[in-house]
PDB file of C-alpha atoms in Angstrom:
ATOM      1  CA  UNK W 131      21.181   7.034 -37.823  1.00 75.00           C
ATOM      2  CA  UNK W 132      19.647   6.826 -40.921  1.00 83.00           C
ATOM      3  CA  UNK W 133      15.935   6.558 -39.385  1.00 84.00           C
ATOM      4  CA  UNK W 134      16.816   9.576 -37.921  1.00 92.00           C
ATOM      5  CA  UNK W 135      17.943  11.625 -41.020  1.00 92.00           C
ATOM      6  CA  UNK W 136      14.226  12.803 -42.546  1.00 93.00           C
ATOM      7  CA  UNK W 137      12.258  13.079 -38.539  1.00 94.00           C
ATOM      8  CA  UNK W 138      12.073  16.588 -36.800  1.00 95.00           C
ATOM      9  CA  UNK W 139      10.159  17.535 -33.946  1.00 95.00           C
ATOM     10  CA  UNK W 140       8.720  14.848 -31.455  1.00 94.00           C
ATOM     11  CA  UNK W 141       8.519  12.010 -34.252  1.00 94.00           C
ATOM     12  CA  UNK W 142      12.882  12.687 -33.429  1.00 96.00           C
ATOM     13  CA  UNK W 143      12.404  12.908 -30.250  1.00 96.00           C
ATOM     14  CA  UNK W 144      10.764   9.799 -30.077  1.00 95.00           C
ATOM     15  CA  UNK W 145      12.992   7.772 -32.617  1.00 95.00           C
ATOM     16  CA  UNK W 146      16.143   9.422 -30.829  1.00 96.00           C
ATOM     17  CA  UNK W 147      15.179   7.710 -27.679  1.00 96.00           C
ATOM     18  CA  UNK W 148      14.093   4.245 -29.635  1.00 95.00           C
ATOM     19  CA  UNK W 149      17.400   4.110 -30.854  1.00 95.00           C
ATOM     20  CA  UNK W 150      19.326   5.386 -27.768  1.00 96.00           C
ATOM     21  CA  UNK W 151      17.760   2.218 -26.048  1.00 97.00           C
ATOM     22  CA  UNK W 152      18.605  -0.111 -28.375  1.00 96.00           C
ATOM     23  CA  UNK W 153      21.948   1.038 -28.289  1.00 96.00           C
ATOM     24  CA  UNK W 154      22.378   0.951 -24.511  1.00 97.00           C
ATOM     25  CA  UNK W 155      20.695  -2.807 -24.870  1.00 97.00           C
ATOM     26  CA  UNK W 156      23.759  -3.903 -26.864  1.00 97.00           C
ATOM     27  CA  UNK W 157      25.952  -2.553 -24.549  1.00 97.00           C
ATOM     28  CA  UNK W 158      24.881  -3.996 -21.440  1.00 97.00           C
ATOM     29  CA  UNK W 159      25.254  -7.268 -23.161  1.00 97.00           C
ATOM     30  CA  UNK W 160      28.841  -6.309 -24.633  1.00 97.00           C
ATOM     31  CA  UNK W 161      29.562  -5.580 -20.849  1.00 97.00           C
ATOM     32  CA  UNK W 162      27.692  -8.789 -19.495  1.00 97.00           C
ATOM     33  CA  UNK W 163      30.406 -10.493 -21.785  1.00 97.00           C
ATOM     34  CA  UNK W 164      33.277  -8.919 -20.569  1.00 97.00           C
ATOM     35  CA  UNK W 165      32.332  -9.171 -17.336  1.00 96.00           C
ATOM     36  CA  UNK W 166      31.867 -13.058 -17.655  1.00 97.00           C
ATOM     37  CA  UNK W 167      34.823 -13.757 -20.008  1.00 97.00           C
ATOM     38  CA  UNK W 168      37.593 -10.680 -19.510  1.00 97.00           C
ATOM     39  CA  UNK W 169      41.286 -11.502 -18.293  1.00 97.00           C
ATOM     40  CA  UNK W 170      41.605  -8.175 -16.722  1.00 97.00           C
ATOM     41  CA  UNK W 171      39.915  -6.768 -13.292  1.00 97.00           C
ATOM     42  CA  UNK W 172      40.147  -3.292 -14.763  1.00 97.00           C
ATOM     43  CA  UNK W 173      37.755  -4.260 -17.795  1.00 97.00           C
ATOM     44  CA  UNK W 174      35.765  -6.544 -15.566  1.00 97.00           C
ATOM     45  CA  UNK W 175      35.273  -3.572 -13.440  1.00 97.00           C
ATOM     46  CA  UNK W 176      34.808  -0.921 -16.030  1.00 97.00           C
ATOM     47  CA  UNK W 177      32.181  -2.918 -17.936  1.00 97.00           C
ATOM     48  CA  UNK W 178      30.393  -3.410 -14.452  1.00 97.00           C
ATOM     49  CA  UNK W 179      30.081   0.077 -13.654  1.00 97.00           C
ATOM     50  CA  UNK W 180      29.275   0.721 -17.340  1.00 97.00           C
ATOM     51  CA  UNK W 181      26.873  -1.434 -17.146  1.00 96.00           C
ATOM     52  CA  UNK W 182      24.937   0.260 -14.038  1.00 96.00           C
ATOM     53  CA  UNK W 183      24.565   3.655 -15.898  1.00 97.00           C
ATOM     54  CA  UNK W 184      23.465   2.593 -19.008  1.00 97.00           C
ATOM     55  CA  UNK W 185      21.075   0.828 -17.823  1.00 97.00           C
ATOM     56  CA  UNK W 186      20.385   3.848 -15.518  1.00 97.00           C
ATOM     57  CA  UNK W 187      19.665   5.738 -18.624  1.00 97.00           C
ATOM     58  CA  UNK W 188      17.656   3.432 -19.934  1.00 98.00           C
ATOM     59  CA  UNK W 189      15.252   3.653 -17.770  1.00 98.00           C
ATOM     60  CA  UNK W 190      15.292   7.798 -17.691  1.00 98.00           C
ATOM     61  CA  UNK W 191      15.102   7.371 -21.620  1.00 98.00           C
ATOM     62  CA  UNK W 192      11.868   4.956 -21.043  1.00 97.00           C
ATOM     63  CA  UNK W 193      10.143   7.242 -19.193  1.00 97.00           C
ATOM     64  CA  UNK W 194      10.744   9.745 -21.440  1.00 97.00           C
ATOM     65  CA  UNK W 195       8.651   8.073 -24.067  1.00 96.00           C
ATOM     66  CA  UNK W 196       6.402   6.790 -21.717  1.00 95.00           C
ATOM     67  CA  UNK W 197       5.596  10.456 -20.920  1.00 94.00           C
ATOM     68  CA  UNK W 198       5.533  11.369 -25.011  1.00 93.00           C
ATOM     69  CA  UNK W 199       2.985   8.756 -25.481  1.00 87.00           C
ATOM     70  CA  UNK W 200       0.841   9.980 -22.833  1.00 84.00           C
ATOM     71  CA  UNK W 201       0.261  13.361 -23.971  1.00 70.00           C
TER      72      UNK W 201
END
C-alpha cells in the first residue's frame, strides 16, 4: 500500500495492478496449500474455486498493463 500512497494517474494505475497480481500470486499458493493439506472438503473446495478466479483476474489484470505499456 505504501508504493501506492504518493502515485496518481496511470503511474497508479499501473502500480495498482503490479500489486493486485502479486497479491492474487500469494493466494493461489495459500489455496494450492489448502487444497493439498486441508482436513475439510468445504475448504478444499473453496480454495479450489478461489483459486480459478483469481487466477482469472490475473490474467484480465495482465492485460491490462499489457495494454498500458503499449500506448
Amino acid at each position: 500500500m505504501e508504493s501506492l500512497k504518493n502515485k496518481e494517474g496511470e503511474a497508479f494505475d499501473k502500480a495498482y495492478l503490479q500489486e493486485m497480481i502479486k497479491h492474487h500470486q500469494h493466494g493461489i499458493e495459500m489455496m494450492n496449500m489448502a487444497i493439498e493439506k486441508a482436513k475439510h472438503e468445504d475448504i478444499r473446495g473453496m480454495s479450489e474455486k478461489m483459486g480459478e478466479a483469481q487466477a482469472g483476474e490475473i490474467e484480465k489484470m495482465q492485460k491490462m498493463l499489457d495494454e498500458m505499456s503499449e500506448k
